[in-house]
mmCIF file of C-alpha atoms and ligand atoms in Angstrom:
data_model
loop_
_atom_site.group_PDB
_atom_site.id
_atom_site.type_symbol
_atom_site.label_atom_id
_atom_site.label_comp_id
_atom_site.label_asym_id
_atom_site.label_seq_id
_atom_site.Cartn_x
_atom_site.Cartn_y
_atom_site.Cartn_z
ATOM 1 C CA MET E 1 73.451 -13.903 14.401
ATOM 2 C CA GLU E 2 71.011 -11.707 12.209
ATOM 3 C CA ASN E 3 67.570 -13.478 12.585
ATOM 4 C CA ARG E 4 65.432 -10.204 12.577
ATOM 5 C CA LYS E 5 63.005 -10.084 9.774
ATOM 6 C CA LYS E 6 63.836 -7.579 6.706
ATOM 7 C CA VAL E 7 61.677 -5.321 5.553
ATOM 8 C CA ILE E 8 62.069 -2.828 2.617
ATOM 9 C CA ILE E 9 60.330 0.685 3.076
ATOM 10 C CA CYS E 10 60.170 2.540 -0.341
ATOM 11 C CA GLY E 11 59.951 6.195 0.496
ATOM 12 C CA GLY E 12 60.974 5.399 4.181
ATOM 13 C CA THR E 13 62.225 8.967 4.884
ATOM 14 C CA GLY E 14 58.842 10.905 3.800
ATOM 15 C CA PHE E 15 56.244 11.879 6.412
ATOM 16 C CA ILE E 16 54.350 8.540 6.812
ATOM 17 C CA GLY E 17 57.167 6.147 5.673
ATOM 18 C CA SER E 18 59.477 8.022 8.425
ATOM 19 C CA HIS E 19 57.075 7.427 11.115
ATOM 20 C CA THR E 20 56.447 3.780 9.951
ATOM 21 C CA SER E 21 60.321 2.988 10.078
ATOM 22 C CA VAL E 22 60.239 4.171 13.619
ATOM 23 C CA GLU E 23 57.365 1.723 14.545
ATOM 24 C CA LEU E 24 58.977 -1.332 12.784
ATOM 25 C CA LEU E 25 62.701 -0.821 13.723
ATOM 26 C CA SER E 26 61.093 -0.484 17.524
ATOM 27 C CA GLN E 27 59.594 -3.724 16.968
ATOM 28 C CA GLY E 28 62.871 -5.537 16.048
ATOM 29 C CA TYR E 29 62.535 -5.493 12.337
ATOM 30 C CA GLN E 30 65.517 -4.809 10.158
ATOM 31 C CA VAL E 31 64.291 -1.818 8.200
ATOM 32 C CA VAL E 32 65.806 -1.149 4.523
ATOM 33 C CA ILE E 33 64.877 2.417 3.277
ATOM 34 C CA ALA E 34 64.721 3.186 -0.531
ATOM 35 C CA ASP E 35 64.171 6.719 -1.153
ATOM 36 C CA ASN E 36 65.718 9.205 -3.389
ATOM 37 C CA LEU E 37 65.340 12.078 -1.193
ATOM 38 C CA SER E 38 63.061 14.078 -3.789
ATOM 39 C CA ASN E 39 60.755 15.281 -1.003
ATOM 40 C CA SER E 40 62.740 14.544 2.280
ATOM 41 C CA GLU E 41 66.172 15.524 3.814
ATOM 42 C CA ARG E 42 68.894 12.983 4.895
ATOM 43 C CA ASP E 43 68.915 13.960 8.443
ATOM 44 C CA ILE E 44 65.515 12.367 8.687
ATOM 45 C CA LEU E 45 67.302 8.961 9.244
ATOM 46 C CA ASP E 46 69.295 10.225 12.134
ATOM 47 C CA ARG E 47 65.798 10.999 13.917
ATOM 48 C CA ILE E 48 64.477 7.650 12.778
ATOM 49 C CA GLU E 49 67.507 5.961 14.707
ATOM 50 C CA THR E 50 67.309 8.218 17.784
ATOM 51 C CA LEU E 51 63.928 7.599 18.147
ATOM 52 C CA SER E 52 63.760 3.769 17.602
ATOM 53 C CA GLY E 53 67.137 3.116 18.907
ATOM 54 C CA HIS E 54 68.096 1.273 15.745
ATOM 55 C CA VAL E 55 69.854 2.259 12.542
ATOM 56 C CA PRO E 56 67.975 1.771 9.294
ATOM 57 C CA ILE E 57 69.742 0.661 6.224
ATOM 58 C CA PHE E 58 69.762 3.447 3.726
ATOM 59 C CA GLU E 59 70.064 3.289 0.001
ATOM 60 C CA GLU E 60 69.617 6.182 -2.099
ATOM 61 C CA VAL E 61 67.785 4.961 -5.239
ATOM 62 C CA ASP E 62 65.428 6.094 -7.726
ATOM 63 C CA LEU E 63 62.540 3.379 -8.134
ATOM 64 C CA THR E 64 61.578 4.413 -11.461
ATOM 65 C CA ASP E 65 65.109 3.826 -12.937
ATOM 66 C CA GLU E 66 64.778 0.095 -13.852
ATOM 67 C CA GLN E 67 68.408 -0.999 -13.471
ATOM 68 C CA ALA E 68 68.856 0.923 -10.290
ATOM 69 C CA CYS E 69 65.957 -0.686 -8.646
ATOM 70 C CA ASP E 70 66.903 -4.044 -10.159
ATOM 71 C CA ARG E 71 70.278 -3.632 -8.478
ATOM 72 C CA PHE E 72 68.910 -2.616 -5.092
ATOM 73 C CA PHE E 73 66.369 -5.463 -5.060
ATOM 74 C CA GLU E 74 69.307 -7.926 -5.741
ATOM 75 C CA ARG E 75 70.916 -6.677 -2.751
ATOM 76 C CA HIS E 76 68.162 -7.221 -0.351
ATOM 77 C CA SER E 77 66.399 -10.340 -1.758
ATOM 78 C CA ASN E 78 66.076 -11.804 1.539
ATOM 79 C CA THR E 79 63.242 -9.889 2.310
ATOM 80 C CA SER E 80 60.022 -10.718 3.952
ATOM 81 C CA ALA E 81 57.904 -7.444 2.674
ATOM 82 C CA VAL E 82 57.913 -4.257 0.837
ATOM 83 C CA ILE E 83 55.757 -1.380 2.209
ATOM 84 C CA HIS E 84 55.802 1.160 -0.880
ATOM 85 C CA PHE E 85 55.110 5.012 0.200
ATOM 86 C CA ALA E 86 57.326 6.347 -2.539
ATOM 87 C CA ALA E 87 55.347 8.704 -4.510
ATOM 88 C CA PHE E 88 54.574 12.262 -5.367
ATOM 89 C CA LYS E 89 51.600 13.574 -3.463
ATOM 90 C CA ALA E 90 50.557 17.076 -4.536
ATOM 91 C CA VAL E 91 47.129 17.152 -6.050
ATOM 92 C CA GLY E 92 47.308 20.513 -7.512
ATOM 93 C CA GLU E 93 51.107 19.716 -9.023
ATOM 94 C CA SER E 94 49.593 16.516 -10.362
ATOM 95 C CA VAL E 95 46.751 18.532 -12.428
ATOM 96 C CA ASN E 96 49.687 20.734 -14.151
ATOM 97 C CA LYS E 97 52.204 17.934 -14.141
ATOM 98 C CA PRO E 98 50.268 14.692 -15.178
ATOM 99 C CA LEU E 99 52.977 12.925 -16.868
ATOM 100 C CA MET E 100 55.540 13.372 -13.829
ATOM 101 C CA TYR E 101 52.799 11.744 -11.725
ATOM 102 C CA TYR E 102 51.953 9.068 -13.789
ATOM 103 C CA LYS E 103 55.567 8.211 -14.522
ATOM 104 C CA ASN E 104 56.779 8.550 -11.206
ATOM 105 C CA ASN E 105 54.052 6.716 -9.121
ATOM 106 C CA LEU E 106 53.108 4.175 -11.748
ATOM 107 C CA GLN E 107 56.965 3.162 -13.018
ATOM 108 C CA SER E 108 58.015 2.737 -9.338
ATOM 109 C CA THR E 109 55.204 0.313 -8.554
ATOM 110 C CA VAL E 110 55.851 -2.017 -11.924
ATOM 111 C CA ASN E 111 59.406 -2.126 -10.970
ATOM 112 C CA ILE E 112 58.929 -3.066 -7.483
ATOM 113 C CA LEU E 113 56.562 -5.862 -8.075
ATOM 114 C CA ARG E 114 58.477 -7.292 -10.864
ATOM 115 C CA ASN E 115 61.592 -7.353 -8.626
ATOM 116 C CA MET E 116 59.436 -8.886 -5.803
ATOM 117 C CA ASP E 117 58.070 -11.688 -8.360
ATOM 118 C CA ARG E 118 61.550 -12.383 -9.595
ATOM 119 C CA LEU E 119 63.328 -12.360 -6.404
ATOM 120 C CA SER E 120 60.138 -14.376 -4.519
ATOM 121 C CA ILE E 121 59.794 -11.356 -1.951
ATOM 122 C CA PRO E 122 56.180 -12.261 -0.732
ATOM 123 C CA ASN E 123 54.438 -9.497 0.767
ATOM 124 C CA PHE E 124 53.364 -6.211 -0.342
ATOM 125 C CA ILE E 125 51.807 -3.101 1.469
ATOM 126 C CA PHE E 126 50.879 -0.113 -0.488
ATOM 127 C CA SER E 127 50.247 3.397 0.665
ATOM 128 C CA SER E 128 46.798 4.247 -0.845
ATOM 129 C CA SER E 129 44.477 7.041 -0.024
ATOM 130 C CA ALA E 130 40.734 7.723 0.605
ATOM 131 C CA THR E 131 41.093 9.840 -2.756
ATOM 132 C CA VAL E 132 40.258 6.551 -4.659
ATOM 133 C CA TYR E 133 36.670 7.051 -3.738
ATOM 134 C CA GLY E 134 36.660 10.248 -5.920
ATOM 135 C CA ASP E 135 33.572 12.187 -4.885
ATOM 136 C CA CYS E 136 31.872 9.902 -3.011
ATOM 137 C CA GLU E 137 28.712 11.182 -1.559
ATOM 138 C CA GLU E 138 27.675 8.052 0.696
ATOM 139 C CA LEU E 139 28.930 8.805 4.391
ATOM 140 C CA PRO E 140 30.837 7.193 6.206
ATOM 141 C CA ILE E 141 32.888 5.672 3.347
ATOM 142 C CA THR E 142 33.346 1.731 3.471
ATOM 143 C CA GLU E 143 35.843 -0.138 1.757
ATOM 144 C CA LYS E 144 32.805 -1.156 -0.739
ATOM 145 C CA SER E 145 31.925 2.373 -1.592
ATOM 146 C CA PRO E 146 31.949 3.077 -5.268
ATOM 147 C CA ILE E 147 35.685 3.962 -7.013
ATOM 148 C CA LEU E 148 34.011 6.979 -8.576
ATOM 149 C CA PRO E 149 36.697 8.935 -11.110
ATOM 150 C CA ALA E 150 39.361 10.618 -8.963
ATOM 151 C CA SER E 151 39.557 14.458 -9.657
ATOM 152 C CA SER E 152 43.294 14.644 -9.762
ATOM 153 C CA PRO E 153 46.111 12.801 -11.781
ATOM 154 C CA TYR E 154 47.399 12.047 -8.263
ATOM 155 C CA GLY E 155 44.080 10.496 -7.461
ATOM 156 C CA LYS E 156 44.148 8.469 -10.374
ATOM 157 C CA THR E 157 47.605 7.089 -10.029
ATOM 158 C CA LYS E 158 46.374 5.422 -6.548
ATOM 159 C CA GLN E 159 43.439 3.975 -8.208
ATOM 160 C CA ILE E 160 45.725 2.721 -10.918
ATOM 161 C CA ASN E 161 48.284 1.290 -8.723
ATOM 162 C CA GLU E 162 45.669 -0.585 -6.825
ATOM 163 C CA SER E 163 44.598 -2.202 -10.094
ATOM 164 C CA ILE E 164 48.200 -2.914 -10.891
ATOM 165 C CA ILE E 165 48.748 -4.635 -7.577
ATOM 166 C CA GLU E 166 45.415 -6.850 -7.440
ATOM 167 C CA ASP E 167 45.817 -7.794 -11.143
ATOM 168 C CA THR E 168 49.250 -8.893 -10.393
ATOM 169 C CA PHE E 169 48.641 -10.896 -7.112
ATOM 170 C CA LYS E 170 45.773 -12.467 -8.654
ATOM 171 C CA ALA E 171 48.270 -13.715 -11.358
ATOM 172 C CA GLU E 172 50.355 -17.015 -11.082
ATOM 173 C CA ASN E 173 53.763 -15.962 -9.761
ATOM 174 C CA ASN E 174 56.202 -15.813 -6.577
ATOM 175 C CA LEU E 175 54.159 -13.452 -4.898
ATOM 176 C CA ALA E 176 52.051 -14.131 -1.778
ATOM 177 C CA ALA E 177 49.512 -11.126 -0.631
ATOM 178 C CA ALA E 178 49.253 -7.689 -0.916
ATOM 179 C CA ILE E 179 47.313 -5.089 1.420
ATOM 180 C CA SER E 180 46.287 -1.702 0.290
ATOM 181 C CA LEU E 181 45.701 0.983 3.091
ATOM 182 C CA ARG E 182 43.614 3.721 2.259
ATOM 183 C CA TYR E 183 44.455 6.894 4.404
ATOM 184 C CA PHE E 184 42.005 9.263 5.164
ATOM 185 C CA ASN E 185 43.674 12.731 6.503
ATOM 186 C CA PRO E 186 47.231 12.152 8.097
ATOM 187 C CA ILE E 187 48.316 14.926 10.424
ATOM 188 C CA GLY E 188 50.410 15.403 13.593
ATOM 189 C CA GLY E 189 53.809 14.208 14.299
ATOM 190 C CA HIS E 190 56.016 11.845 16.646
ATOM 191 C CA LEU E 191 54.632 12.713 20.187
ATOM 192 C CA SER E 192 58.384 13.453 20.858
ATOM 193 C CA GLY E 193 58.407 16.441 18.551
ATOM 194 C CA GLU E 194 61.289 14.855 16.947
ATOM 195 C CA LEU E 195 59.698 13.926 13.672
ATOM 196 C CA GLY E 196 56.942 15.244 11.344
ATOM 197 C CA GLU E 197 55.879 16.652 8.010
ATOM 198 C CA VAL E 198 58.427 18.465 6.160
ATOM 199 C CA PRO E 199 56.585 20.332 3.009
ATOM 200 C CA ILE E 200 58.662 21.712 0.585
ATOM 201 C CA GLY E 201 57.283 25.021 -0.664
ATOM 202 C CA PRO E 202 53.864 26.514 0.641
ATOM 203 C CA PRO E 203 51.789 23.631 1.910
ATOM 204 C CA ASN E 204 48.794 22.547 0.185
ATOM 205 C CA ASN E 205 47.304 21.070 3.463
ATOM 206 C CA LEU E 206 45.434 22.416 6.363
ATOM 207 C CA MET E 207 47.625 21.152 9.079
ATOM 208 C CA PRO E 208 51.210 22.277 8.190
ATOM 209 C CA TYR E 209 49.650 25.513 6.726
ATOM 210 C CA ILE E 210 48.002 26.119 10.440
ATOM 211 C CA THR E 211 51.554 25.544 12.171
ATOM 212 C CA GLN E 212 53.648 27.482 9.695
ATOM 213 C CA THR E 213 51.121 30.564 10.245
ATOM 214 C CA ALA E 214 51.517 30.334 13.968
ATOM 215 C CA ILE E 215 55.214 30.164 13.841
ATOM 216 C CA GLY E 216 55.190 33.203 11.203
ATOM 217 C CA VAL E 217 56.687 31.743 7.990
ATOM 218 C CA ARG E 218 52.898 32.277 6.414
ATOM 219 C CA GLU E 219 51.311 35.163 7.103
ATOM 220 C CA GLN E 220 47.658 34.028 7.385
ATOM 221 C CA LEU E 221 45.769 30.791 6.783
ATOM 222 C CA SER E 222 42.736 30.782 4.347
ATOM 223 C CA VAL E 223 39.740 28.714 5.172
ATOM 224 C CA PHE E 224 38.685 27.523 1.767
ATOM 225 C CA GLY E 225 34.971 28.013 2.131
ATOM 226 C CA ASN E 226 32.465 28.792 4.915
ATOM 227 C CA ASP E 227 29.328 28.076 3.173
ATOM 228 C CA TYR E 228 29.268 24.213 3.115
ATOM 229 C CA PRO E 229 26.386 22.219 4.325
ATOM 230 C CA THR E 230 28.014 21.181 7.622
ATOM 231 C CA PRO E 231 27.216 22.524 11.204
ATOM 232 C CA ASP E 232 29.942 25.199 10.956
ATOM 233 C CA GLY E 233 29.971 25.793 7.074
ATOM 234 C CA THR E 234 33.641 24.531 6.678
ATOM 235 C CA CYS E 235 34.622 21.260 5.221
ATOM 236 C CA ILE E 236 34.757 18.072 7.337
ATOM 237 C CA ARG E 237 37.469 15.330 7.010
ATOM 238 C CA ASP E 238 38.299 12.417 9.002
ATOM 239 C CA TYR E 239 41.668 13.699 10.534
ATOM 240 C CA ILE E 240 43.966 10.655 11.699
ATOM 241 C CA HIS E 241 47.387 10.861 13.778
ATOM 242 C CA VAL E 242 50.417 9.820 11.502
ATOM 243 C CA VAL E 243 51.578 7.449 14.546
ATOM 244 C CA ASP E 244 48.486 5.303 14.667
ATOM 245 C CA LEU E 245 48.757 5.338 10.762
ATOM 246 C CA ALA E 246 52.392 3.934 11.140
ATOM 247 C CA LYS E 247 51.057 1.365 13.793
ATOM 248 C CA ALA E 248 48.685 0.284 11.439
ATOM 249 C CA HIS E 249 51.186 -0.783 8.894
ATOM 250 C CA LEU E 250 52.838 -2.764 11.466
ATOM 251 C CA VAL E 251 49.591 -4.653 12.127
ATOM 252 C CA ALA E 252 49.217 -5.182 8.181
ATOM 253 C CA LEU E 253 52.430 -6.427 7.853
ATOM 254 C CA GLU E 254 52.278 -9.115 10.845
ATOM 255 C CA ARG E 255 48.779 -10.120 9.145
ATOM 256 C CA LEU E 256 50.695 -10.724 5.953
ATOM 257 C CA ILE E 257 53.851 -12.288 7.609
ATOM 258 C CA ASN E 258 51.642 -14.922 9.696
ATOM 259 C CA LYS E 259 49.593 -15.697 6.938
ATOM 260 C CA LYS E 260 46.417 -14.216 8.752
ATOM 261 C CA ASN E 261 44.989 -12.610 5.681
ATOM 262 C CA LYS E 262 41.742 -13.966 4.319
ATOM 263 C CA SER E 263 42.600 -13.144 0.441
ATOM 264 C CA PHE E 264 45.543 -12.413 -1.541
ATOM 265 C CA TYR E 265 44.700 -8.636 -1.641
ATOM 266 C CA GLU E 266 43.105 -7.025 0.918
ATOM 267 C CA ILE E 267 41.864 -3.220 1.451
ATOM 268 C CA PHE E 268 41.568 -1.232 4.716
ATOM 269 C CA ASN E 269 40.255 2.160 5.442
ATOM 270 C CA LEU E 270 42.345 3.926 8.101
ATOM 271 C CA GLY E 271 40.753 6.993 9.706
ATOM 272 C CA THR E 272 39.272 7.643 13.212
ATOM 273 C CA GLY E 273 35.904 7.179 11.938
ATOM 274 C CA ASN E 274 35.198 10.927 12.879
ATOM 275 C CA GLY E 275 34.776 13.959 10.904
ATOM 276 C CA PHE E 276 36.132 17.559 12.066
ATOM 277 C CA SER E 277 35.768 20.527 10.350
ATOM 278 C CA VAL E 278 38.231 22.884 9.346
ATOM 279 C CA MET E 279 37.223 25.408 12.517
ATOM 280 C CA ASP E 280 37.330 22.448 14.702
ATOM 281 C CA VAL E 281 40.986 21.842 13.751
ATOM 282 C CA ILE E 282 41.752 25.510 14.106
ATOM 283 C CA LYS E 283 40.077 25.735 17.808
ATOM 284 C CA SER E 284 42.116 22.522 18.902
ATOM 285 C CA PHE E 285 45.296 24.036 17.618
ATOM 286 C CA GLU E 286 44.566 27.498 19.246
ATOM 287 C CA LYS E 287 43.880 25.393 22.520
ATOM 288 C CA MET E 288 46.922 23.114 22.651
ATOM 289 C CA ALA E 289 49.211 25.874 21.257
ATOM 290 C CA GLY E 290 47.618 28.656 23.405
ATOM 291 C CA GLN E 291 47.648 31.089 20.810
ATOM 292 C CA LYS E 292 45.414 32.812 18.393
ATOM 293 C CA LEU E 293 45.854 31.785 14.897
ATOM 294 C CA ASN E 294 45.449 34.518 11.999
ATOM 295 C CA TYR E 295 42.950 33.060 9.937
ATOM 296 C CA THR E 296 40.217 34.266 7.249
ATOM 297 C CA PHE E 297 37.790 32.915 5.264
ATOM 298 C CA ALA E 298 38.360 32.708 1.659
ATOM 299 C CA PRO E 299 36.439 31.242 -1.346
ATOM 300 C CA ARG E 300 35.894 27.371 -1.626
ATOM 301 C CA ARG E 301 38.903 25.685 -3.251
ATOM 302 C CA ALA E 302 38.103 23.605 -6.591
ATOM 303 C CA GLY E 303 37.575 20.038 -5.946
ATOM 304 C CA ASP E 304 36.985 19.987 -2.378
ATOM 305 C CA GLN E 305 33.918 17.940 -0.898
ATOM 306 C CA ALA E 306 32.000 19.310 1.864
ATOM 307 C CA ALA E 307 32.418 16.094 3.956
ATOM 308 C CA THR E 308 34.527 12.820 3.885
ATOM 309 C CA TYR E 309 34.957 10.399 6.896
ATOM 310 C CA ALA E 310 35.484 6.767 6.946
ATOM 311 C CA ASP E 311 33.797 3.682 8.330
ATOM 312 C CA VAL E 312 36.683 2.055 9.982
ATOM 313 C CA THR E 313 34.848 -1.100 11.216
ATOM 314 C CA LYS E 314 36.726 -3.388 8.883
ATOM 315 C CA ALA E 315 40.174 -2.540 10.208
ATOM 316 C CA LYS E 316 38.994 -2.633 13.656
ATOM 317 C CA ASN E 317 37.169 -6.266 13.282
ATOM 318 C CA GLU E 318 39.898 -7.823 10.852
ATOM 319 C CA LEU E 319 42.943 -6.115 11.807
ATOM 320 C CA GLY E 320 42.080 -5.432 15.345
ATOM 321 C CA TRP E 321 43.402 -2.056 14.800
ATOM 322 C CA VAL E 322 41.627 1.237 15.895
ATOM 323 C CA ALA E 323 43.242 4.969 16.047
ATOM 324 C CA GLU E 324 44.100 5.841 19.501
ATOM 325 C CA LEU E 325 45.129 9.388 19.406
ATOM 326 C CA SER E 326 42.877 12.365 19.728
ATOM 327 C CA ILE E 327 42.508 15.521 17.566
ATOM 328 C CA ASP E 328 44.075 17.532 20.351
ATOM 329 C CA GLU E 329 47.298 15.222 20.069
ATOM 330 C CA MET E 330 47.446 15.570 16.298
ATOM 331 C CA THR E 331 47.341 19.366 16.431
ATOM 332 C CA SER E 332 49.777 19.688 19.596
ATOM 333 C CA SER E 333 52.276 17.303 18.170
ATOM 334 C CA ALA E 334 51.942 18.991 14.605
ATOM 335 C CA TRP E 335 52.935 22.220 16.493
ATOM 336 C CA LYS E 336 55.453 20.846 18.713
ATOM 337 C CA TRP E 337 57.492 19.344 15.453
ATOM 338 C CA GLU E 338 57.072 22.748 13.719
ATOM 339 C CA GLN E 339 58.785 24.550 16.477
ATOM 340 C CA ASN E 340 61.295 21.829 17.086
ATOM 341 C CA TYR E 341 62.223 21.938 13.202
ATOM 342 C CA ARG E 342 62.370 25.639 12.883
ATOM 343 C CA ARG E 343 64.637 25.659 16.052
ATOM 344 C CA ASN E 344 67.084 23.407 14.427
ATOM 345 C CA LEU E 345 67.005 25.489 11.097
ATOM 346 C CA SER E 346 68.138 28.613 12.809
HETATM 347 N N1 UDP R 1 42.198 23.731 4.029
HETATM 348 C C1 UDP R 1 41.745 25.268 4.242
HETATM 349 N N2 UDP R 1 43.052 26.007 4.089
HETATM 350 C C2 UDP R 1 44.295 25.374 3.540
HETATM 351 C C3 UDP R 1 44.333 24.065 3.202
HETATM 352 C C4 UDP R 1 43.188 23.443 3.508
HETATM 353 O O1 UDP R 1 40.856 25.726 4.377
HETATM 354 O O2 UDP R 1 45.154 26.281 3.492
HETATM 355 C C5 UDP R 1 40.893 22.963 3.957
HETATM 356 C C6 UDP R 1 40.329 22.264 2.587
HETATM 357 O O3 UDP R 1 39.557 23.111 2.003
HETATM 358 C C7 UDP R 1 39.788 21.045 3.233
HETATM 359 C C8 UDP R 1 40.549 20.617 4.315
HETATM 360 O O4 UDP R 1 41.365 21.787 4.832
HETATM 361 O O5 UDP R 1 38.366 21.390 3.865
HETATM 362 C C9 UDP R 1 41.614 19.581 4.292
HETATM 363 O O6 UDP R 1 42.412 19.810 3.268
HETATM 364 P P1 UDP R 1 43.673 19.068 2.882
HETATM 365 O O7 UDP R 1 44.377 19.580 1.812
HETATM 366 O O8 UDP R 1 44.477 19.163 4.024
HETATM 367 O O9 UDP R 1 43.254 17.469 2.593
HETATM 368 P P2 UDP R 1 42.330 16.926 1.588
HETATM 369 O O10 UDP R 1 41.193 16.538 2.210
HETATM 370 O O11 UDP R 1 42.076 18.196 0.681
HETATM 371 O O12 UDP R 1 43.161 15.719 1.219
#
C-alpha cells in the first residue's frame, strides 16, 4: 500500500531541515528524519506533523557513529534520496573548537555517502553555504565565482564537504547524482508562526538576536559596524525566507528523482538576489512588529564582509525556482515564531 517515495532527512529537526520536512511531507513524500537532537528539540516533530498533516518517521541517531549510521541506513535502504542538513553551524564556536567541527561535519557526510553507495541509494542533496566563497569581492556572487579560503573552520567544512561529494559522485559506484545548495542568509519561519529557529544560547545571527531583543530576552542589539562602504554604512546580506529555501530542496529533489539533472554534481546559489542592510532589516522588523527595537551601533565584527548577495540566475533557469517571500514576510514570520515559542515556554 505504501508507494510514497521515501526520503531521508539528516538533521531534519533543525531550522532548515524542519521546514524542508514539512514541505516534503505536504507533497506526499515519506520522510525519515535522522537527528541526534544536539541542537534541536524533540517537540519539533509534533510541529512538523501538525503543519504537514503527516507523521515523519524519526530516529535519534548520531551519524558520526559509524555503526549506528550503518544500522540506521540498513533499516531504510529502500530510499530515493538523502538530504543532509546535519551539521554544527556556529562560526565563532568553530574557530574555538575546530576538531569538533571537522569531526562532526565531515565524518557524518562520509558515513552517509558510504552507506548510500553500499545500499544503492542514488540521490543526494547537500546543505551548503555561501560561506564557501570566502571573502569574494565580486558581486553578485555566481556559482562560478572563485572558492577563496574560508574564514572559519565551519566554512572550511562546507568547502571540504563539497569536494568529498563531488569526488564521490564522480567515482564509479552505485550513486547517481548530487546537488549542493549554497544558502545565503536564511531567516524567518513558517508563516503560521508554528515553526522557526531555536538558537541555543545567545544567538550569533542577526534575525534571532533582533526577535530576542524585542521580546526582552536580550537587552539590546549591537549593530556591528556603521562605517562600511554601503549606502547606510551597515553590512549588506542576501536574506532568504526559510520557506522559500525549503521549497528549493523539494525542486532539487524532484530534479534528481526525475533525472533532469545535467551532470552528476550540480551547484546552485539560493538567495533572493537582493541585498538588504542591517538597518533595512531592523526597519522592516520595527514596521512589521509595530514596535521600536533597542539597538546601538558597535564596532565591526571580525571577519564580516561589507556586502554579499547572490546571482540567482542559475536556480531560476535550471531549477525553475525563485524566492517569493519579501523581507517584510521574513521579519514578520520570525517575530510571529518568537512570540509563539516564548508563549509556549511560559
Ligand atoms: N549582525 C549585527 N548584530 C548581531 C548579529 C549580526 O549587526 O548581533 C550583522 C552582521 O555583522 C552581518 C549581518 O548582521 O552584517 C548578518 O550576520 P549573520 O551573523 O546573521 O550572518 P552572516 O552573514 O555573518 O552569515
